DNA sequence: TTGTAAGCGTTATCAG
DNA sequence: CTGATAACGCTTACAA
């Protein structure tokens, strides 16, 4: 049994005794079309079960109405809220999203970019993989004037807008908070320092120490951690093995902070009295761990909305002014893991 | 500045002095083509920076090499592992995934299905929204012989394969475990009972009670909970307000179980001694909450792989036998939240 | 093994 | 405001 043939604008044209061109216009919001013929066309289309053929349309118009999204991983609360925000804005504006995960790998990111290119996305939104080393793979798109927006893990590139929070300030806020709780030796569990987010958070940490006149001690920084559960456990084990243990931890994400806390608790360390802990992201687990984790609220949904809105704007009005960087507001949320009062 | 024109197979053909048809064949793995001409074509294509135009290709061949995925929400560990599994298999087989969230809404699910239809997906994988009431919206696809696979939250439909775990057995296992720990009054926090997963888990719960000769008490079932954090909190509040409190809880997901535990702990209830708790899904938070949550392991990654493999198989060999249901293995993971030994 | 030529369904241009 | 016509870039009978 073969499926019945698709209805095309020719079929509608024949029925209504107009030309296919008119049908095409009626289906869109073409300015030069009489209201009643448009209505007739729309009615007939509905009645006949017409579905537009996007391939033909895209082929002809050279637009896909599709926006690509490349992210390291989907499995964090932060990322899923970002995606939800993007979907909302994109769909409202008539764009579809296609999502690809780089799995934190530079190589896979390159593949993803090429897939997006092949799919002829109208624009791209990217948060970089853990070990992305350069931006050459984006050039194919940029050469064709396909706009790219970076968000969260960004890289400075002329002509591309970045959406971020002030990670330096956030790192500063987190560290100052710990210092004000009386911490003198604060460990910083950082990620790959070639990623802006982790480098900046560390930078903010250093600024806070300087402000409080505490000398920076590089043995208190764990860099290039994957900030995974394992990363948190490793950090805890390192701490437990230290002669002179830290009295505070600022971890660059909640996953690592929580895993670290669990491990420390298992060894009988009291949080926050012996070691106070601050995480980053305001992931739901931060409210599950006992004691609840102090963290930095990261506005994921808003970041998704802003990124998509910025891109759609660029797409719809080519003359839109190209901002370099948009900074969203973050917020320190103090909970029991660091509160010694 | 206008971007340079795209390279087409005509350009390559001209350069190599062959016909466009030959180029087209060379680019694919057409059987009737000389090895060396194929190599020449491939080389030229690479050198000239050729990118195939998928729109034209899809328009002509009436295939999109795209698989649609519709899920309630992206923001759970379970769903992100499912998606990862699907992506892996799909990409290996040369398919792209386009993902859409119904946000647990029947209405949005209908919109998503239509979007997928418009995008001319070759096949669809669906986990139903919370309040999906019928399957009429899928008929457009089925009428065109576009295969649909249901997973997790499924519905019986002739011709469609479902991928599930044995939720009845899992509910039975969870409840029996609680009973063996000495629980006599077990509360069941269930979801919408028109969704197979929740109805079946409740059914298993009832079977276990029957097996142990304990009469079913409908006041101990909270149905139509959203199984969200709020749902867990609500359940806890209900319990606290009860004269004759339950001594065990079987919640149909970990989110609700964890939120419920937190609330109960705040009121000084000891877990597991006063109330033992079992969740469902083996979400990472189950290992963060104190005491660690007993739960049912749900093989998300595998479910994604199997769903995609089944669909790809159907797509690639139209004659593939159509299985009705594939059942994956689950597992009870006993942790401290229910362990009274 | 390769070439020819006819579409796939739409939209843009130009003319009326 | 509408119609005729020519692409868009590719695949695929069919012919050579």
XYZ file of C-alpha atoms (C1' of nucleotides) in Angstrom:
714
model
C 0.000 0.000 0.000
C 1.561 3.259 -1.093
C 0.742 6.396 0.814
C -1.430 8.911 -1.049
C 0.354 11.685 -2.913
C 1.016 14.952 -1.138
C -1.139 17.957 -1.863
C 0.864 20.748 -3.472
C 0.133 24.352 -4.228
C -0.620 23.216 -7.780
C -3.503 21.120 -6.559
C -4.903 24.043 -4.639
C -4.349 26.357 -7.584
C -6.266 24.043 -9.869
C -9.215 23.787 -7.524
C -9.436 27.524 -7.023
C -8.675 28.449 -10.610
C -5.747 30.655 -9.703
C -2.046 30.342 -10.353
C 0.338 28.486 -8.079
C 2.132 31.763 -7.482
C -0.994 33.250 -6.017
C -1.465 30.272 -3.780
C 2.097 30.610 -2.584
C 1.464 34.248 -1.768
C -1.801 33.509 -0.046
C -0.166 30.970 2.206
C 2.381 33.511 3.358
C 1.605 37.009 4.447
C 2.386 38.536 1.132
C 1.456 42.244 1.078
C 0.108 42.190 -2.454
C -2.824 39.836 -2.172
C -6.512 40.449 -1.762
C -7.906 39.546 1.599
C -10.673 37.349 0.299
C -8.523 35.373 -2.128
C -6.132 34.788 0.732
C -8.998 33.479 2.802
C -10.174 31.227 -0.018
C -6.679 29.823 -0.366
C -6.239 29.247 3.342
C -9.611 27.534 3.545
C -8.934 25.286 0.596
C -5.500 24.418 1.959
C -6.962 23.378 5.277
C -9.757 21.419 3.678
C -7.419 19.580 1.326
C -4.940 18.819 4.072
C -2.126 20.756 2.531
C 1.278 20.632 4.241
C 3.982 22.824 2.884
C 7.112 21.129 1.655
C 9.894 22.725 3.631
C 12.596 21.235 1.472
C 11.327 22.907 -1.647
C 10.727 26.101 0.236
C 14.162 26.083 1.818
C 15.809 25.170 -1.429
C 14.216 28.065 -3.167
C 14.440 30.670 -0.430
C 17.847 29.599 0.827
C 16.719 29.769 4.428
C 16.022 26.882 6.741
C 14.267 28.683 9.590
C 16.369 26.482 11.762
C 18.770 27.475 14.495
C 21.505 25.133 15.629
C 22.543 24.690 19.242
C 25.784 23.026 20.275
C 26.329 22.335 23.941
C 28.793 20.199 25.858
C 26.171 18.028 27.539
C 22.460 17.957 28.029
C 22.509 16.329 31.432
C 22.611 19.270 33.748
C 19.790 21.278 35.146
C 21.484 24.425 33.940
C 21.638 23.314 30.334
C 18.106 22.029 30.208
C 16.792 25.346 31.470
C 18.914 27.166 28.909
C 17.456 25.004 26.147
C 13.924 25.561 27.405
C 14.480 29.309 27.240
C 15.863 29.084 23.730
C 13.030 26.899 22.505
C 10.458 29.311 23.818
C 11.867 32.321 22.012
C 12.802 30.467 18.845
C 9.400 28.884 18.413
C 7.629 32.167 19.005
C 9.677 33.624 16.185
C 9.044 30.778 13.796
C 12.371 29.042 14.127
C 13.106 25.428 14.913
C 15.961 24.285 17.066
C 18.319 21.471 16.334
C 20.456 20.427 19.245
C 23.748 18.611 19.240
C 25.992 17.531 22.111
C 29.750 17.784 21.818
C 30.104 15.486 24.818
C 32.769 17.896 26.065
C 35.006 16.883 23.184
C 36.677 19.307 20.789
C 36.634 16.707 18.044
C 32.928 16.062 18.373
C 32.304 19.769 18.474
C 33.957 20.078 15.084
C 31.759 17.303 13.739
C 28.692 18.991 15.195
C 29.566 22.306 13.602
C 29.914 20.628 10.244
C 26.625 18.820 10.658
C 24.996 22.141 11.456
C 26.603 23.625 8.398
C 25.312 20.811 6.247
C 21.852 21.291 7.707
C 22.100 24.880 6.555
C 21.155 26.415 9.878
C 20.378 30.117 9.687
C 22.314 30.756 12.874
C 24.154 28.951 15.642
C 24.316 29.146 19.420
C 27.317 27.538 21.069
C 28.688 26.764 24.488
C 32.197 25.422 24.017
C 33.411 21.942 24.852
C 35.845 21.348 27.662
C 38.929 21.146 25.500
C 38.092 23.283 22.506
C 41.381 24.868 21.563
C 40.568 27.246 18.723
C 37.720 28.596 16.636
C 38.821 27.615 13.163
C 35.912 25.211 12.826
C 33.455 28.086 13.008
C 34.960 29.925 10.087
C 32.965 28.036 7.444
C 29.812 29.488 8.919
C 31.137 32.970 9.508
C 32.460 33.115 5.973
C 28.887 32.654 4.817
C 27.636 35.342 7.191
C 25.841 32.833 9.354
C 25.746 34.470 12.760
C 27.037 32.681 15.833
C 26.179 33.466 19.420
C 28.337 32.123 22.215
C 26.859 31.634 25.643
C 28.177 30.485 29.016
C 31.474 29.045 27.814
C 32.411 31.689 25.337
C 35.392 32.842 23.384
C 36.089 36.278 22.113
C 35.515 36.464 18.395
C 35.018 39.613 16.364
C 31.494 39.807 15.054
C 30.072 37.246 17.457
C 28.011 38.198 20.455
C 28.634 36.491 23.787
C 26.064 36.002 26.525
C 27.602 35.544 29.957
C 27.342 36.353 33.603
C 30.138 38.207 35.361
C 32.033 35.136 36.456
C 34.857 37.167 37.914
C 32.478 39.072 40.141
C 30.649 35.882 41.047
C 33.892 34.192 42.048
C 34.739 37.283 44.026
C 31.353 37.273 45.757
C 31.613 33.614 46.665
C 35.102 33.981 48.062
C 34.402 37.160 49.972
C 31.458 35.424 51.560
C 33.709 32.608 52.743
C 36.286 35.047 54.011
C 33.622 36.885 55.947
C 32.666 33.607 57.568
C 36.185 33.493 58.907
C 37.829 31.206 56.359
C 41.572 31.709 55.977
C 42.566 28.860 53.702
C 40.093 28.495 50.872
C 40.463 25.807 48.271
C 39.321 26.566 44.733
C 38.118 23.605 42.704
C 38.387 24.935 39.171
C 37.752 23.510 35.730
C 39.821 23.860 32.597
C 41.366 27.290 32.824
C 41.221 27.865 29.090
C 37.461 28.136 29.489
C 36.485 31.666 30.424
C 33.988 30.598 33.054
C 36.515 28.714 35.139
C 39.404 31.096 34.590
C 37.236 34.038 35.577
C 35.900 32.387 38.697
C 39.446 31.670 39.783
C 40.379 35.231 38.973
C 37.566 36.515 41.184
C 38.780 34.232 43.936
C 42.237 35.748 43.683
C 40.828 39.265 43.722
C 38.949 38.515 46.920
C 42.018 37.117 48.617
C 43.991 40.180 47.608
C 41.277 42.427 48.932
C 41.488 40.686 52.300
C 45.265 40.684 52.304
C 45.590 36.925 52.111
C 48.454 35.683 49.946
C 47.511 33.416 47.045
C 48.591 29.824 47.547
C 48.637 27.798 44.343
C 48.562 24.501 46.243
C 45.002 25.401 47.159
C 43.856 25.445 43.549
C 42.755 22.275 41.803
C 42.647 23.200 38.166
C 41.650 21.161 35.156
C 39.194 19.222 37.238
C 36.319 17.895 35.169
C 34.012 19.226 37.874
C 32.225 15.909 37.738
C 31.220 13.786 40.706
C 34.575 12.103 40.473
C 36.246 15.505 40.444
C 34.521 16.361 43.699
C 35.509 13.081 45.289
C 39.107 13.560 44.185
C 39.170 17.024 45.676
C 37.887 15.662 48.981
C 40.518 12.970 49.025
C 43.222 15.491 48.353
C 41.953 17.612 51.208
C 41.848 14.674 53.578
C 45.441 13.851 52.745
C 46.671 17.367 53.423
C 48.600 18.201 56.530
C 47.300 21.705 56.728
C 43.703 21.395 55.584
C 41.674 24.210 54.104
C 38.792 25.660 56.090
C 36.745 26.619 53.054
C 36.020 25.385 49.544
C 34.803 27.303 46.549
C 33.950 24.844 43.804
C 33.161 26.067 40.313
C 30.058 23.957 40.047
C 27.514 22.331 42.320
C 28.072 18.788 41.117
C 31.663 18.832 42.287
C 30.820 20.745 45.451
C 28.156 18.251 46.450
C 30.242 15.178 45.692
C 33.097 16.703 47.646
C 30.870 17.465 50.617
C 29.525 13.941 50.679
C 32.998 12.518 50.766
C 34.135 14.900 53.497
C 31.066 14.118 55.569
C 31.832 10.422 55.293
C 35.183 11.165 56.912
C 33.465 12.926 59.750
C 34.282 16.460 58.774
C 31.725 18.970 59.909
C 30.341 21.366 57.360
C 30.373 24.344 57.690
C 32.290 24.500 60.966
C 35.422 22.676 59.926
C 35.100 23.398 56.239
C 32.620 25.813 54.692
C 31.553 25.126 51.115
C 30.265 27.260 48.266
C 29.258 25.891 44.872
C 28.137 27.409 41.609
C 24.957 27.165 39.468
C 22.131 26.744 41.956
C 21.402 23.269 40.716
C 18.461 21.534 42.451
C 20.851 19.174 44.236
C 22.158 22.177 46.139
C 18.927 22.083 48.117
C 19.035 18.320 48.619
C 22.474 17.942 50.124
C 22.628 18.292 53.871
C 23.606 20.929 54.840
C 22.105 22.855 51.933
C 24.731 24.266 49.658
C 25.535 27.938 49.362
C 25.847 28.704 45.675
C 25.698 31.264 42.902
C 22.405 31.464 41.090
C 22.962 31.177 37.358
C 19.983 32.401 35.312
C 19.875 29.610 32.753
C 16.400 30.144 31.385
C 17.055 33.828 30.925
C 20.386 33.124 29.268
C 18.644 30.874 26.767
C 15.999 33.469 26.055
C 18.496 36.272 25.622
C 20.763 34.222 23.379
C 17.888 33.182 21.139
C 16.363 36.656 21.082
C 19.688 38.185 20.129
C 20.170 35.696 17.342
C 16.642 35.967 15.981
C 17.029 39.712 15.996
C 20.203 39.472 13.953
C 18.529 37.063 11.565
C 15.379 39.089 11.044
C 16.937 42.493 10.689
C 20.336 42.145 9.198
C 21.123 45.731 10.155
C 20.779 45.081 13.874
C 23.663 46.526 15.843
C 26.020 43.735 16.810
C 26.707 43.838 20.508
C 29.865 42.238 21.674
C 28.878 40.972 25.089
C 25.706 40.773 27.135
C 26.107 40.244 30.847
C 23.287 38.787 32.920
C 22.821 39.166 36.629
C 23.974 36.493 39.062
C 23.301 36.218 42.772
C 24.923 34.636 45.796
C 22.504 32.402 47.657
C 23.662 31.764 51.192
C 22.629 28.455 52.721
C 23.848 26.326 55.593
C 26.953 24.844 53.990
C 28.811 28.076 54.602
C 26.798 29.856 57.249
C 28.632 29.905 60.563
C 26.458 32.437 62.350
C 29.513 42.034 0.943
C 27.629 39.021 -0.373
C 28.866 35.567 0.509
C 30.428 33.610 -2.357
C 28.158 31.264 -4.268
C 27.856 27.674 -3.158
C 29.707 24.984 -5.048
C 27.292 22.566 -6.704
C 27.755 19.245 -8.406
C 27.563 21.169 -11.676
C 30.708 23.073 -10.790
C 32.519 19.869 -10.009
C 31.210 18.266 -13.178
C 32.511 21.128 -15.279
C 35.952 20.982 -13.729
C 36.246 17.239 -14.208
C 34.573 17.144 -17.588
C 31.962 14.645 -16.520
C 28.206 14.913 -16.137
C 26.521 16.101 -12.947
C 24.901 12.701 -12.672
C 28.285 11.057 -12.457
C 29.335 13.470 -9.757
C 26.179 12.713 -7.844
C 26.930 9.022 -8.078
C 30.532 9.484 -7.130
C 29.594 11.360 -3.993
C 27.401 8.502 -2.872
C 28.388 4.878 -2.880
C 26.765 4.131 -6.167
C 27.646 0.598 -7.332
C 28.007 1.506 -11.010
C 30.927 3.875 -10.912
C 34.600 3.361 -11.625
C 36.814 3.518 -8.584
C 39.187 6.086 -9.979
C 36.496 8.459 -11.233
C 34.942 8.245 -7.819
C 38.245 9.176 -6.271
C 38.701 12.088 -8.672
C 35.245 13.356 -7.781
C 35.780 13.042 -4.067
C 39.116 14.821 -4.310
C 37.745 17.657 -6.391
C 34.789 18.017 -4.057
C 37.074 18.341 -1.096
C 39.396 20.747 -2.810
C 36.566 22.967 -4.011
C 34.880 22.969 -0.640
C 31.729 21.295 -1.817
C 28.883 20.858 0.681
C 25.895 18.948 -0.438
C 22.588 20.773 -0.392
C 20.365 18.649 1.783
C 17.241 20.507 0.780
C 17.640 19.658 -2.850
C 18.613 16.132 -1.968
C 15.691 15.648 0.380
C 13.282 17.261 -2.021
C 14.284 14.868 -4.716
C 14.653 11.722 -2.692
C 11.744 12.385 -0.352
C 13.739 11.414 2.704
C 15.095 13.725 5.361
C 17.416 11.369 7.220
C 16.011 12.994 10.288
C 14.350 11.363 13.257
C 12.064 13.332 15.529
C 11.982 12.951 19.296
C 9.160 14.275 21.444
C 9.581 14.143 25.195
C 7.749 15.739 28.089
C 10.779 17.555 29.487
C 14.488 17.608 29.029
C 15.349 18.475 32.594
C 15.732 15.100 34.172
C 18.740 12.900 34.363
C 16.705 10.040 32.972
C 15.671 11.915 29.831
C 19.114 13.277 29.108
C 20.599 9.801 29.254
C 17.844 8.539 26.970
C 18.630 11.278 24.471
C 22.341 10.540 24.651
C 21.648 6.903 23.827
C 19.443 7.851 20.901
C 21.946 10.317 19.522
C 24.686 7.744 19.599
C 22.776 5.161 17.584
C 21.136 7.639 15.231
C 24.366 9.365 14.312
C 26.110 6.077 13.709
C 23.385 5.221 11.242
C 23.491 8.538 9.440
C 20.390 10.073 10.968
C 20.010 13.398 12.676
C 17.819 13.972 15.666
C 15.450 16.824 16.182
C 14.133 17.153 19.689
C 11.013 18.849 20.913
C 9.593 19.234 24.400
C 5.886 18.954 25.034
C 6.361 20.537 28.462
C 4.019 17.852 29.782
C 1.160 19.408 27.825
C -1.125 17.517 25.467
C -1.693 20.667 23.423
C 2.003 21.311 22.949
C 2.506 17.682 22.077
C 0.043 18.074 19.226
C 1.923 21.135 18.013
C 5.205 19.239 18.259
C 3.864 16.327 16.256
C 2.725 18.688 13.535
C 6.075 20.439 13.491
C 7.744 17.069 13.109
C 5.376 16.236 10.304
C 6.170 19.499 8.560
C 9.869 18.808 8.978
C 9.228 15.549 7.159
C 10.929 13.338 9.730
C 11.509 9.781 8.557
C 10.414 8.420 11.919
C 9.387 9.530 15.379
C 10.167 8.522 18.953
C 7.739 9.669 21.605
C 7.291 9.648 25.340
C 3.821 10.971 26.064
C 2.979 14.163 27.916
C 1.345 14.071 31.307
C -2.181 14.663 30.092
C -2.201 13.235 26.594
C -5.662 11.830 26.180
C -5.656 10.129 22.785
C -3.464 9.357 19.818
C -5.378 11.035 17.012
C -2.571 13.524 16.487
C -0.240 10.740 15.420
C -2.487 9.531 12.643
C -1.163 12.008 10.063
C 2.220 10.354 10.356
C 0.978 6.801 10.457
C -1.187 7.392 7.425
C 1.981 8.201 5.533
C 3.709 5.091 6.865
C 6.070 7.102 9.026
C 6.948 4.739 11.865
C 6.524 5.786 15.481
C 8.231 4.253 18.490
C 6.885 4.912 21.953
C 9.194 4.673 24.935
C 8.803 5.036 28.687
C 5.364 6.631 28.688
C 3.737 4.568 26.006
C 0.333 3.797 24.669
C -0.774 0.708 22.900
C -1.170 1.335 19.213
C -1.286 -1.281 16.490
C 1.791 -1.106 14.327
C 3.861 0.896 16.796
C 6.572 -0.639 18.910
C 6.846 0.293 22.574
C 10.040 0.243 24.640
C 9.430 -0.080 28.344
C 10.552 -1.663 31.565
C 8.234 -3.909 33.523
C 6.761 -1.188 35.687
C 4.332 -3.552 37.336
C 7.114 -5.838 38.440
C 9.234 -2.869 39.522
C 6.390 -1.521 41.644
C 5.969 -4.978 43.077
C 9.682 -5.264 43.865
C 9.767 -1.888 45.562
C 6.730 -2.620 47.678
C 7.783 -6.118 48.631
C 11.080 -4.702 49.775
C 9.290 -2.248 52.054
C 7.028 -4.961 53.368
C 10.032 -7.116 54.152
C 11.459 -4.242 56.136
C 8.386 -4.486 58.301
C 6.243 -1.759 56.806
C 2.514 -2.246 57.281
C 1.075 0.996 55.981
C 2.759 2.041 52.778
C 1.852 5.199 50.998
C 2.049 5.233 47.197
C 2.798 8.582 45.609
C 1.612 8.026 42.057
C 1.412 10.182 38.966
C -1.351 10.480 36.433
C -2.914 7.049 36.287
C -3.721 7.289 32.605
C 0.016 7.031 31.968
C 1.074 3.413 31.835
C 4.178 3.937 33.938
C 2.314 5.262 36.949
C -0.689 2.998 36.640
C 1.555 -0.043 36.406
C 3.676 0.920 39.388
C 0.537 1.318 41.450
C -0.694 -2.016 40.148
C 2.541 -3.670 41.260
C 2.138 -2.060 44.651
C -1.322 -3.556 44.954
C -0.075 -6.968 43.890
C 2.568 -6.898 46.587
C 0.073 -5.950 49.269
C -2.196 -8.768 48.164
C 0.688 -11.189 48.247
C 1.366 -10.207 51.864
C -2.279 -10.296 52.824
C -2.511 -6.592 53.499
C -5.778 -4.991 52.448
C -5.526 -2.148 49.970
C -6.315 1.234 51.470
C -7.116 3.894 48.915
C -6.448 6.713 51.374
C -2.805 5.719 51.163
C -2.596 6.467 47.463
C -1.870 9.967 46.207
C -2.689 9.838 42.557
C -2.429 12.491 39.886
C 0.531 13.997 41.656
C 2.845 15.807 39.259
C 5.703 13.980 40.955
C 7.511 17.295 41.097
C 9.277 18.770 44.107
C 6.021 20.378 45.081
C 4.290 17.032 44.752
C 6.756 15.526 47.207
C 6.294 18.368 49.659
C 2.523 18.057 49.407
C 2.720 14.346 50.099
C 4.828 14.995 53.177
C 2.380 17.552 54.454
C -0.489 15.183 53.959
C 1.384 12.520 55.895
C 2.178 14.884 58.725
C -1.458 15.784 59.007
C -2.616 12.185 59.215
C -3.752 10.669 62.456
C -2.538 7.222 61.565
C 0.664 7.861 59.637
C 2.183 5.476 57.133
C 5.425 3.717 57.982
C 6.612 3.478 54.389
C 6.492 5.450 51.159
C 6.855 4.239 47.624
C 7.073 7.241 45.328
C 6.931 6.808 41.581
C 9.925 9.006 41.000
C 13.019 10.163 42.853
C 12.287 13.865 42.621
C 9.096 13.486 44.615
C 10.641 10.952 46.984
C 13.554 13.233 47.793
C 11.430 16.343 48.262
C 9.102 14.372 50.483
C 11.992 13.053 52.581
C 13.406 16.516 53.070
C 10.107 17.797 54.303
C 9.607 14.866 56.662
C 13.129 15.266 58.020
C 12.424 18.918 58.750
C 9.568 17.760 60.950
C 11.858 15.469 62.845
C 10.723 12.213 61.351
C 13.411 9.569 61.246
C 14.037 7.810 57.983
C 13.993 4.837 57.650
C 12.959 3.939 61.198
C 9.730 5.866 61.390
C 9.091 5.957 57.682
C 11.037 3.998 55.096
C 11.206 5.446 51.584
C 11.687 4.009 48.110
C 11.849 6.097 44.944
C 12.071 5.339 41.248
C 14.613 6.108 38.476
C 17.984 6.066 40.206
C 18.497 9.735 39.600
C 21.825 11.120 40.873
C 20.038 12.968 43.659
C 19.146 9.612 45.153
C 22.780 9.374 46.231
C 22.899 12.937 47.522
C 19.961 12.900 49.895
C 20.746 11.745 53.405
C 19.964 8.932 54.005
C 20.635 7.710 50.471
C 17.477 6.763 48.667
C 16.504 3.206 47.800
C 15.266 3.249 44.231
C 14.636 1.352 41.019
C 17.358 1.621 38.443
C 15.898 2.681 35.112
C 18.243 2.004 32.173
C 17.792 5.292 30.316
C 20.799 5.132 28.051
C 19.921 1.627 26.984
C 16.315 2.599 26.411
C 17.452 5.379 24.099
C 19.752 3.052 22.210
C 17.140 0.365 21.808
C 14.451 2.788 20.702
C 16.703 4.354 18.092
C 18.056 1.018 16.897
C 14.550 -0.348 16.494
C 13.457 2.683 14.534
C 16.529 2.792 12.310
C 16.043 -0.864 11.615
C 12.466 -0.252 10.524
C 13.564 2.642 8.365
C 16.423 0.867 6.656
C 14.724 -2.424 5.961
C 11.065 -1.856 5.472
C 10.424 -5.559 5.815
C 11.690 -5.721 9.389
C 9.325 -7.640 11.640
C 7.395 -5.195 13.776
C 7.646 -6.119 17.422
C 4.938 -4.885 19.658
C 6.801 -4.365 22.897
C 10.393 -4.543 24.075
C 10.941 -4.836 27.799
C 14.230 -3.790 29.382
C 15.593 -4.947 32.690
C 15.161 -2.888 35.851
C 16.763 -3.387 39.242
C 16.000 -2.539 42.839
C 18.882 -0.689 44.485
C 18.661 -0.855 48.241
C 20.145 2.063 50.146
C 19.747 3.507 53.638
C 16.390 5.215 53.200
C 14.637 1.897 53.555
C 17.180 -0.358 55.183
C 16.247 -1.140 58.748
C 18.709 -3.933 59.349
C 30.257 2.792 -16.703
C 28.559 7.339 -17.975
C 25.337 10.892 -20.008
C 20.655 12.999 -20.863
C 16.808 14.993 -19.227
C 12.873 15.222 -16.486
C 11.237 16.435 -12.479
C 10.835 17.240 -6.836
C 7.530 21.783 -4.813
C 8.454 26.147 -3.940
C 9.459 31.210 -4.562
C 11.317 35.371 -7.164
C 11.154 38.166 -11.110
C 8.919 40.345 -14.354
C 5.128 41.551 -16.878
C 0.487 42.671 -17.136
C -3.392 42.386 -7.342
C -2.379 38.170 -10.270
C -0.093 35.118 -13.792
C 3.729 32.975 -16.457
C 8.049 31.281 -16.120
C 12.417 30.384 -14.623
C 15.269 28.835 -11.377
C 16.941 26.383 -6.606
C 20.507 21.692 -6.564
C 19.879 17.166 -6.626
C 18.430 12.180 -8.026
C 17.009 8.730 -11.167
C 14.973 6.348 -15.135
C 16.364 5.573 -19.418
C 19.465 5.694 -23.061
C 23.969 5.218 -24.899
